Coordinates of C-alpha atoms and ligand atoms in Angstrom, one line a residue:
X1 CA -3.0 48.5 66.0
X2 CA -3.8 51.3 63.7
X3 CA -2.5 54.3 62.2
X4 CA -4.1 57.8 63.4
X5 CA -4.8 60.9 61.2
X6 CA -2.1 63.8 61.7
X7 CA -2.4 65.5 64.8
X8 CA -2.6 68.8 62.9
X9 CA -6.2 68.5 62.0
X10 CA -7.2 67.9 65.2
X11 CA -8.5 70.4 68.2
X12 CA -7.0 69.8 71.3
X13 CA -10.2 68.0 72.5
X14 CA -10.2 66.1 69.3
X15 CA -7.1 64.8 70.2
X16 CA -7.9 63.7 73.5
X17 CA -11.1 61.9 72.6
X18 CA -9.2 59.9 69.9
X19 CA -6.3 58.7 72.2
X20 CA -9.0 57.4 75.1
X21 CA -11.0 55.7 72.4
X22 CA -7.7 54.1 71.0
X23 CA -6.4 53.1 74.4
X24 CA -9.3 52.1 76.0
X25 CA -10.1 50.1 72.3
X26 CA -6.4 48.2 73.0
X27 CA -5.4 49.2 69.6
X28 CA -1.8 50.7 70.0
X29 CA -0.9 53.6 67.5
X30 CA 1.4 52.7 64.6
X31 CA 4.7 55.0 63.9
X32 CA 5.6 53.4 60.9
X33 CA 4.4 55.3 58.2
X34 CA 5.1 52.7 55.6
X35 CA 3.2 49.8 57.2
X36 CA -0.1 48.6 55.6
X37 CA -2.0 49.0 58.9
X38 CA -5.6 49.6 59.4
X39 CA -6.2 53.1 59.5
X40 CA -8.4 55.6 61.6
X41 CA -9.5 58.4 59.3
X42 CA -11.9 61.3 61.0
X43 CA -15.0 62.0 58.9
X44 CA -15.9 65.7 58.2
X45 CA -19.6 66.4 59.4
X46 CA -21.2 70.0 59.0
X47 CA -23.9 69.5 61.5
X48 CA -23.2 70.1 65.3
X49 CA -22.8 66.7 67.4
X50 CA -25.1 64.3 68.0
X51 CA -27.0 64.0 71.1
X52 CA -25.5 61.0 73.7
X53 CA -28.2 58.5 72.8
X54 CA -28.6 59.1 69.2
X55 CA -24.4 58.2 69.2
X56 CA -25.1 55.2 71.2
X57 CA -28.6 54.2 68.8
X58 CA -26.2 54.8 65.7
X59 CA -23.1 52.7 67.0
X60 CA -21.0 56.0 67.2
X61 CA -21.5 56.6 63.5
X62 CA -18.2 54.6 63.2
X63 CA -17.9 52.9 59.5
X64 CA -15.9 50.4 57.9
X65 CA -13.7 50.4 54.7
X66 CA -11.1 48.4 53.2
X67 CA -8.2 48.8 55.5
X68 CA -10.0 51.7 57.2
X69 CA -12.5 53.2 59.9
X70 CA -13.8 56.4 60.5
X71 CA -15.6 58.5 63.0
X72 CA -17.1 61.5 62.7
X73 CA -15.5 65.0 63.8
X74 CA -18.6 65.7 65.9
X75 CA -18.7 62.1 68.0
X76 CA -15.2 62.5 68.9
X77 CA -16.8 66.0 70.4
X78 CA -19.3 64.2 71.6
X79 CA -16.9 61.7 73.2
X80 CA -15.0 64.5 74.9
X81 CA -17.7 66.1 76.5
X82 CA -18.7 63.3 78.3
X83 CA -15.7 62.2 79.4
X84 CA -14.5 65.2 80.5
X85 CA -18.0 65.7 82.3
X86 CA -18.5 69.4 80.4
X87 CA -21.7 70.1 81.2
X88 CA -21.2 69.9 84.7
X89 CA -18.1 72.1 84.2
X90 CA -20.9 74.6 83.2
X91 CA -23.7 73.8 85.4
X92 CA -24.8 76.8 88.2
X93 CA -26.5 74.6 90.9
X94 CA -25.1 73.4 94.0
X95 CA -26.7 70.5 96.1
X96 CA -25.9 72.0 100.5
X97 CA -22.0 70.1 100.0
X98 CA -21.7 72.6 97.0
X99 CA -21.7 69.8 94.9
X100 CA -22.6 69.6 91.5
X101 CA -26.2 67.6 91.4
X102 CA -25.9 64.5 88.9
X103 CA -28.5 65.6 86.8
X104 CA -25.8 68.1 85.0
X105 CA -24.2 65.5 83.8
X106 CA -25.0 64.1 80.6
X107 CA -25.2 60.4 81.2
X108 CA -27.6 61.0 83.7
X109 CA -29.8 63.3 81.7
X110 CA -29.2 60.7 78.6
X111 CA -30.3 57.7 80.9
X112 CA -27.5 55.6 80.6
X113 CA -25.6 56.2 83.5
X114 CA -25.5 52.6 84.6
X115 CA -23.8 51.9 81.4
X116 CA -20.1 53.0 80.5
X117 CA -21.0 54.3 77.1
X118 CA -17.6 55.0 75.9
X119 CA -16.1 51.9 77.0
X120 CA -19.0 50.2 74.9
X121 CA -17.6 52.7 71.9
X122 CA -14.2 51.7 71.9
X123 CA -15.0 47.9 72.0
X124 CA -17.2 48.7 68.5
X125 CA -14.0 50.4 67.3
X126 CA -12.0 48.0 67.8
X127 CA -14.4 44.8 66.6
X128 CA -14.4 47.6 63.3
X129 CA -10.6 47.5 63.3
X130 CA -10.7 43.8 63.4
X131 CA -13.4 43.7 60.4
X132 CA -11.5 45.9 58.1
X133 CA -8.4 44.4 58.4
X134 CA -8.5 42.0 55.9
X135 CA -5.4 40.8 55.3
X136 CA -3.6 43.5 57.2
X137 CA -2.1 42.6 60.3
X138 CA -3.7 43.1 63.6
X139 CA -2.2 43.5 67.6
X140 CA -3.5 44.4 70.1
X141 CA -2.3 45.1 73.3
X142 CA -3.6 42.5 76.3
X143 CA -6.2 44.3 79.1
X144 CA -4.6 43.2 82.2
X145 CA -1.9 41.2 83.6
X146 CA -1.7 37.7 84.5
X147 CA -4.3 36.1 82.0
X148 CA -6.8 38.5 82.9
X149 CA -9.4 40.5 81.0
X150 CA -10.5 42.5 83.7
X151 CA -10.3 44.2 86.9
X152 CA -11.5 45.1 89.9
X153 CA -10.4 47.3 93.1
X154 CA -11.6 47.6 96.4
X155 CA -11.6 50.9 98.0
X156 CA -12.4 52.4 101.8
X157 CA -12.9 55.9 102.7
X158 CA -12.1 56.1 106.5
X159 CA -14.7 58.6 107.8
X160 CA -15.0 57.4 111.0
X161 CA -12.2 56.4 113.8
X162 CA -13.3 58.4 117.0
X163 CA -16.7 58.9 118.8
X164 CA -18.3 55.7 117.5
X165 CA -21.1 56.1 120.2
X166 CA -22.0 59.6 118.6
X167 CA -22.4 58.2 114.4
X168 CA -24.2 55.2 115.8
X169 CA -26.7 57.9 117.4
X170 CA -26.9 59.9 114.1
X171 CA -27.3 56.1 112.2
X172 CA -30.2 55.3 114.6
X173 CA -32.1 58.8 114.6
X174 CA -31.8 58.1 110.8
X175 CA -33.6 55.0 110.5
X176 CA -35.8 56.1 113.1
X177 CA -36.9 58.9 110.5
X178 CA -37.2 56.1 108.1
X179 CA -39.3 54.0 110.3
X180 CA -36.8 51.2 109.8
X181 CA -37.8 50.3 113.9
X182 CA -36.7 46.4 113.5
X183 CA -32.8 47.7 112.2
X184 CA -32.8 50.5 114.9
X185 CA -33.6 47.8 117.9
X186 CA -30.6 45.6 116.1
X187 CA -28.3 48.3 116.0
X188 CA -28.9 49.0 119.3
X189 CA -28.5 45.6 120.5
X190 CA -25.1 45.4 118.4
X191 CA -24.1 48.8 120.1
X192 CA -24.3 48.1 123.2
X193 CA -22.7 44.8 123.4
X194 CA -19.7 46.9 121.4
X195 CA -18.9 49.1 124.8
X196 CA -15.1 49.3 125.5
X197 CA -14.2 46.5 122.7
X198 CA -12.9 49.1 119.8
X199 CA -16.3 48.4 117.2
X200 CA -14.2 50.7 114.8
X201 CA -10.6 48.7 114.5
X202 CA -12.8 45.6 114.8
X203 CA -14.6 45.7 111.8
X204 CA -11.4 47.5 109.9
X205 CA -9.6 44.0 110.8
X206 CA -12.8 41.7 109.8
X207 CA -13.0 43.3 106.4
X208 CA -9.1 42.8 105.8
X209 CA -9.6 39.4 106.5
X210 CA -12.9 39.1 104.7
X211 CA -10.6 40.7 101.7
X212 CA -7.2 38.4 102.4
X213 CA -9.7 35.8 102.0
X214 CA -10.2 36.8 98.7
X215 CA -6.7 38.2 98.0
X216 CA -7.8 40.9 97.5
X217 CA -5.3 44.2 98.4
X218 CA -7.8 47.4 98.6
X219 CA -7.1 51.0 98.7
X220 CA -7.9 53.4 101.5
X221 CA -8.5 56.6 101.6
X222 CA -7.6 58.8 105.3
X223 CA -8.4 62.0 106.4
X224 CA -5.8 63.8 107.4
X225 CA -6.6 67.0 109.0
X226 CA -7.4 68.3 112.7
X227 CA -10.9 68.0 113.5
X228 CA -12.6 71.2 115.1
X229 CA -15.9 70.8 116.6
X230 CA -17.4 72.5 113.3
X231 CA -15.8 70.0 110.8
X232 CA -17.5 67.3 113.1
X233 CA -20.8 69.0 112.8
X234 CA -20.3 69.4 109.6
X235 CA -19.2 65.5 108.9
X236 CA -16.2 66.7 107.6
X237 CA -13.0 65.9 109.9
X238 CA -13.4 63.7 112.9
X239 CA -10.3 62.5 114.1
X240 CA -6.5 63.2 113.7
X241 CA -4.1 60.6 112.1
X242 CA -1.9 61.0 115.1
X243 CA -4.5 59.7 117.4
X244 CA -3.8 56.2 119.1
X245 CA -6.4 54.6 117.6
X246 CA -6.2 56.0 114.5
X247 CA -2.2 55.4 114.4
X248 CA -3.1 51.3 115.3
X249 CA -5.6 51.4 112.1
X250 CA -2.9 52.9 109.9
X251 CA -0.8 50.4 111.5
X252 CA -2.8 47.2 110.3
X253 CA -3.5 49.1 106.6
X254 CA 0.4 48.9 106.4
X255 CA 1.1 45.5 107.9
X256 CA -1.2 43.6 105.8
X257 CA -0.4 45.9 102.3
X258 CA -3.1 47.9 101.4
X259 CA -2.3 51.2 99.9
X260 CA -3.2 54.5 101.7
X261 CA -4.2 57.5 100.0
X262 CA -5.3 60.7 100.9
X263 CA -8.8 61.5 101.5
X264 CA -9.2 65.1 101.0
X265 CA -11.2 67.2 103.8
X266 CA -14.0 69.8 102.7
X267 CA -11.4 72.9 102.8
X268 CA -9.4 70.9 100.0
X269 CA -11.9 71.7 97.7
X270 CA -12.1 75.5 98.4
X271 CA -7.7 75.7 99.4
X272 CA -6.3 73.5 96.6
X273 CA -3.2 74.6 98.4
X274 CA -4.2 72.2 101.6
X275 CA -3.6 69.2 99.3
X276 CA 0.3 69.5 99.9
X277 CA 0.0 69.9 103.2
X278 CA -2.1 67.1 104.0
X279 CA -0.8 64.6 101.4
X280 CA 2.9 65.7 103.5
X281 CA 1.0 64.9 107.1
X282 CA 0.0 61.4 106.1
X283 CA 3.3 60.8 104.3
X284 CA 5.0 61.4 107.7
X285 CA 2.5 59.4 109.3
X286 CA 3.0 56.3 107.0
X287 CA 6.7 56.4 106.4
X288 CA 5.9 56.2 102.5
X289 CA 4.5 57.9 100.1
X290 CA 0.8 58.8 98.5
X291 CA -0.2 58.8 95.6
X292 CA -3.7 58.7 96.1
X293 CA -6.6 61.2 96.4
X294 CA -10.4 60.9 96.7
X295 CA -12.4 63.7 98.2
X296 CA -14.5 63.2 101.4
X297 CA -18.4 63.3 100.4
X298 CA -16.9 64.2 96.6
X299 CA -16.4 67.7 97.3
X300 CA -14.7 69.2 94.1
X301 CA -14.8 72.5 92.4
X302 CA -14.4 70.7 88.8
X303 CA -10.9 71.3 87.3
X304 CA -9.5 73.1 89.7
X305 CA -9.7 71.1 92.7
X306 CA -7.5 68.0 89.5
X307 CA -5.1 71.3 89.3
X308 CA -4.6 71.2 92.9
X309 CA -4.1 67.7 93.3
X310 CA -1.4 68.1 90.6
X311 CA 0.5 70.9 92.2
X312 CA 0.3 68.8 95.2
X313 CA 2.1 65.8 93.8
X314 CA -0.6 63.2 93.6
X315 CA -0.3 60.7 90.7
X316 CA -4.2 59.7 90.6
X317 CA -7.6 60.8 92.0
X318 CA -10.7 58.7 92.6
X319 CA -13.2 61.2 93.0
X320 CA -15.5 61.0 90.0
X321 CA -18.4 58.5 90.7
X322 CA -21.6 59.9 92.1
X323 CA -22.7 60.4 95.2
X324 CA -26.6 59.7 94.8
X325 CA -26.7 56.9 92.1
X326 CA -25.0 54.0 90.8
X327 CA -22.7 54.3 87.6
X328 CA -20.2 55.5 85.1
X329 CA -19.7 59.6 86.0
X330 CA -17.1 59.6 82.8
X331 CA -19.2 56.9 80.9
X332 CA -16.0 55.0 81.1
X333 CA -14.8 51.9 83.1
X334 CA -11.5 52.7 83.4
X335 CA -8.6 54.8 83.9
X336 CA -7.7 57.6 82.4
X337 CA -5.5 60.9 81.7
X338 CA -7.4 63.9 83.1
X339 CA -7.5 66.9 80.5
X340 CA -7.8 70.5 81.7
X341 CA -10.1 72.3 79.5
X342 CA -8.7 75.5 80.1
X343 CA -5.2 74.8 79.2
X344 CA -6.1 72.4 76.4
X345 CA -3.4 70.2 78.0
X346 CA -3.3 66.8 79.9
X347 CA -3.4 67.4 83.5
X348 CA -0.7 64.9 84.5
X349 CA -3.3 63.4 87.0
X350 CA -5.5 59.9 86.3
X351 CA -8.8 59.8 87.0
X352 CA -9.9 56.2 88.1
X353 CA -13.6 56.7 88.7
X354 CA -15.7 54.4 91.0
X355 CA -19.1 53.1 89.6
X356 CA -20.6 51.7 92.8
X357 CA -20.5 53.6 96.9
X358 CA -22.3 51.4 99.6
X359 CA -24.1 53.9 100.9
X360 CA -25.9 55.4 97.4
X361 CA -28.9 53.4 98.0
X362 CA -29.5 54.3 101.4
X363 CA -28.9 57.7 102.1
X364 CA -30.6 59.2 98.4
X365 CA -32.9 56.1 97.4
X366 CA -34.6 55.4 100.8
X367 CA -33.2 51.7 100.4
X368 CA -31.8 50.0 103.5
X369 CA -31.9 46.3 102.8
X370 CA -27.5 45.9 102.1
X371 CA -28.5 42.7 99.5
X372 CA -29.7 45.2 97.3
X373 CA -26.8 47.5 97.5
X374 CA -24.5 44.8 96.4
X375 CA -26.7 44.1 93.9
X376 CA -26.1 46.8 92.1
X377 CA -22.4 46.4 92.5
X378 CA -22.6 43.2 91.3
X379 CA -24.1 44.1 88.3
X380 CA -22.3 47.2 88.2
X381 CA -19.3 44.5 88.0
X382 CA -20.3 42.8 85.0
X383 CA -21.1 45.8 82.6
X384 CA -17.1 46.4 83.5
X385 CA -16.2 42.9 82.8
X386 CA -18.1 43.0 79.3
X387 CA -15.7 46.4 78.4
X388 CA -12.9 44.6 79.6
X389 CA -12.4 47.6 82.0
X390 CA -11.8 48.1 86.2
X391 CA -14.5 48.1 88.6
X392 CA -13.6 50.5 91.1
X393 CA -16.2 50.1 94.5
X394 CA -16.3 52.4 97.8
X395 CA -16.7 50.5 100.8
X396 CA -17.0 52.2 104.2
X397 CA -15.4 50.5 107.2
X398 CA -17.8 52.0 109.6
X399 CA -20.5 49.9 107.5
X400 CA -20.8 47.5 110.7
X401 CA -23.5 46.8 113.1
X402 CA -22.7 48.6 116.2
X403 CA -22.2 51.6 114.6
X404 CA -25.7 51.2 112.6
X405 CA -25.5 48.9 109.9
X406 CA -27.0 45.5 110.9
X407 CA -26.1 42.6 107.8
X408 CA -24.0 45.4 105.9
X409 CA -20.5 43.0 106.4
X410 CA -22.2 39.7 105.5
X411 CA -23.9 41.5 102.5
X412 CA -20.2 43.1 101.4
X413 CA -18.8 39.2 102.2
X414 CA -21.3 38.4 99.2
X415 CA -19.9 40.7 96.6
X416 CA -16.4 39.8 97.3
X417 CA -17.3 36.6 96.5
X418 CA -19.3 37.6 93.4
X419 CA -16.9 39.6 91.6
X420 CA -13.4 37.4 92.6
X421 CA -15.7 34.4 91.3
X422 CA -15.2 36.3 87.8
X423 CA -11.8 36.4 88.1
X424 CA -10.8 39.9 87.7
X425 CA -7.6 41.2 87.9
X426 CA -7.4 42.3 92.4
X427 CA -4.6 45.0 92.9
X428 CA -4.4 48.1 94.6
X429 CA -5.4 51.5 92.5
X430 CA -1.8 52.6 92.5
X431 CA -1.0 49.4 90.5
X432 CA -4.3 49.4 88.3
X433 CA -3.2 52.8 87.3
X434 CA 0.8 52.2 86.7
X435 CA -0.2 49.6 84.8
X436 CA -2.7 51.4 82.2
X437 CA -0.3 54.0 82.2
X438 CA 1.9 51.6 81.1
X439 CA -0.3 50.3 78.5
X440 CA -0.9 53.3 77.3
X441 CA 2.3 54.1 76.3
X442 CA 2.5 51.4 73.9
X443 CA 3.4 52.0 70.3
X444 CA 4.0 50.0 67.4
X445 CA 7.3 51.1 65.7
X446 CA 7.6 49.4 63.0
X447 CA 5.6 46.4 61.4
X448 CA 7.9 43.7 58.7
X449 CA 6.5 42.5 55.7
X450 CA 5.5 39.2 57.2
X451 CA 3.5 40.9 60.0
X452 CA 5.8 41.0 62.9
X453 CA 5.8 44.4 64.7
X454 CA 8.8 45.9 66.7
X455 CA 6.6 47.3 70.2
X456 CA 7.9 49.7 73.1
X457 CA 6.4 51.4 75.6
X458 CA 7.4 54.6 77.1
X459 CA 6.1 54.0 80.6
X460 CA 7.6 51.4 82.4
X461 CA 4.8 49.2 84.4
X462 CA 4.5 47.1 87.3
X463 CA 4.4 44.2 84.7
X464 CA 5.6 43.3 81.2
X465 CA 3.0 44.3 78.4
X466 CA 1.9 42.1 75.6
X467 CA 0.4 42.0 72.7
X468 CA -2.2 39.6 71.4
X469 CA -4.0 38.4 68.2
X470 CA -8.0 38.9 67.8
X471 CA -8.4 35.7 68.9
X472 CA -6.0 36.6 72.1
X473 CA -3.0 34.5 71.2
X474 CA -0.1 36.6 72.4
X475 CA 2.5 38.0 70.2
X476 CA 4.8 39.7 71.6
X477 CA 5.9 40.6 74.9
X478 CA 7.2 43.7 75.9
X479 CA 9.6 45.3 78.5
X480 CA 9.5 48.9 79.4
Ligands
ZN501 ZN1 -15.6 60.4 103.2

């Protein structure tokens, strides 16, 4: 726990850059302004922030006192404007999906993209807490539930239900282009022994057993729009919800409890307003409702695609990974609040950003062997385990070999078995993000004289919270 500065001192941004570091450090805020707590204290600097990798050479300038820490006025800037991705907010160019190219953003440019730089920053503040103690109490809240000290969840974009024949076409001119000739002969092999039996629905159902096998509970992500022959074209919309065979997909999703979210078509990003109406389509369709967004191929117009998704009623996006790399978009490894630059004001939307898409490697690096895409997931996987943070991966159900992706489902069958063998924490998004909202939330009322503190949280979550010694004995559990 700890006790922050006054809020009055602080810019907006300020503000927000504090509260991630403190939440994603597991130290819970202190109300009690009588208890002989560690203390956070922001250091006045006159010179203008620090680059990204001279904060990361110089541990984030943090120090240590007795019974205090500080950072630096112009880190927690620094910590802002990466995590709220600011210099892509002000970038120009546009890749031919209007998207934002990944070299305007700054942990690309800094190098350290494959490493969630301010996760790393809030474990140093916390091990700083901890070290400046003394004889001062210390709780801190526990990362996950049920023992665990990480997580991990499994996400799908559904891209593809109708016209298999046609993307399989698309897959193999692709490799053709590539020379890849031994994949092309297997995928159309694998194609054409798929004919009438439903390739699509069949590998939906292998990878939910692959994942019950794991128990594992993923997240997909549906397009929900009508498909014109443009949108096909285009590789934006190519089927309707409503369709049978889409309807028998949705179907399975629901039977075997994975969550379904929305997964926004190209006009979402240029008609925020569509978000209501398509969120509203698949709600009918499902019977239940979404909370869930991620945008098809990422397509965002920065903040005010978030404001959109807001209006619309969503609770969280998963839309800010990259599309041609690997890695930590937000240099974080977690959830968290969105904040609107404009406004100066939370959006009242989570981001949960994905590190790790299956198809990265192959369609921007030039490599097709699937070990090594899961490779980098894998490792991808550990850097979030060492933060104590969530692993969120895109898998894409039409990865299969008919439809031009020869070892892709034993290669994913790999990873599963990779990352559950570090025992993360396996839940839906929806839950992953109730429950750090929950977390969140928790503050430290008052603290007695022999050390015991009086804990509630705001935000009720899918489990009871706790709190834990540095040497993760728990404390205290807490109900919403
Ligand atoms: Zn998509």
């Amino acid at each position: 726990m700890i006790r922050l500065p006054a809020p009055e001192g602080l810019s907006g941004i300020e503000r927000y850059a504090l509260e991630l570091l403190i939440d994603l450090a597991r130290v819970p805020p202190v109300d009690d302004p009588s208890a002989d707590v560690v203390r956070l204290v922001v250091a006045e600097r006159d010179s203008d922030a620090p680059d990204l990798r001279t904060c990361v050479a110089r541990d984030w300038y943090l120090e240590r006192g007795d019974g205090t820490v500080s950072v630096p006025r112009p880190v927690l800037h620094r910590i802002g404007r990466v995590t709220t991705a600011a210099a892509e907010q002000g970038a120009t160019a546009r890749d031919r999906y209007d998207r934002v190219p990944s070299q305007a953003n700054e942990v690309v440019q800094a190098g350290l993209a494959a490493d969630p730089v301010v996760s790393r920053a809030a474990t140093l503040l916390r091990a700083a807490v901890i070290a400046s103690a003394g004889r001062r109490p210390v709780a801190l809240s526990v990362p996950w539930p049920d023992g665990r000290r990480w997580a991990a969840a499994f996400t799908h974009d559904l891209d593809i239900v109708a016209y298999w024949p046609l993307f399989t076409l698309l897959r193999i001119a692709e490799l053709a282009r590539k020379g890849e000739l031994r994949r092309v002969g297997r995928v159309a092999l694998a194609a054409l022994a798929a004919i009438g039996r439903n390739p699509v629905g069949r590998a939906v159902r292998h990878l939910l057993d692959d994942e019950q096998a794991h128990g594992i509970l993923s997240t997909w992500f549906v397009l929900c729009g009508t498909p014109t022959f443009a949108s096909m074209r285009a590789g934006d919309l190519t089927y309707r919800p409503e369709a049978r065979a889409a309807r028998a997909i949705l179907g399975a999703l629901t039977e075997r409890g994975a969550e379904l979210g929305l997964h926004g078509s190209f006009e979402t990003a240029d008609r925020e307003e569509l978000f209501a109406v398509q969120r509203g389509r698949l709600e009918r369709q499902i019977g239940r409702p979404v909370q869930g967004v991620r945008q098809h191929f990422l397509r965002m117009r920065g903040a005010a695609t978030h404001r959109g998704m807001t209006a619309a009623g969503f609770r969280y996006d998963s839309t800010c990974g990259f599309f041609d790399r690997n890695g930590f978009r937000l240099g974080i490894a977690d959830v968290v609040p969105l904040w609107d630059p404009a406004t100066e004001r939370h959006m009242g939307l989570d981001e949960a950003p994905f590190c790790w898409m299956d198809r990265t490697l192959s369609k921007y690096a030039g490599v097709e062997d699937p070990a090594a895409w899961v490779a980098d997931g894998d490792a991808l996987a550990e850097a979030c385990r060492q933060v104590e943070g969530v692993w969120v991966g895109v898998w894409h159900p039409n990865l299969s070999p008919p439809l031009g992706y020869p070892g892709a489902p034993d290669a994913l069958r790999a990873l599963l078995r990779g990352i559950t063998a570090r025992r993360p924490f396996l839940a839906p998004l929806r839950t992953i993000v109730e429950w750090r909202a929950a977390r969140r939330s928790l503050r430290i009322r008052r603290v007695a004289p022999d050390g015991r503190v009086d804990a509630h949280a705001r935000v009720p979550g899918p489990r009871p919270l706790s709190l834990e010694d540095p040497s993760q004995r728990v404390l205290a559990t807490i109900r919403g």
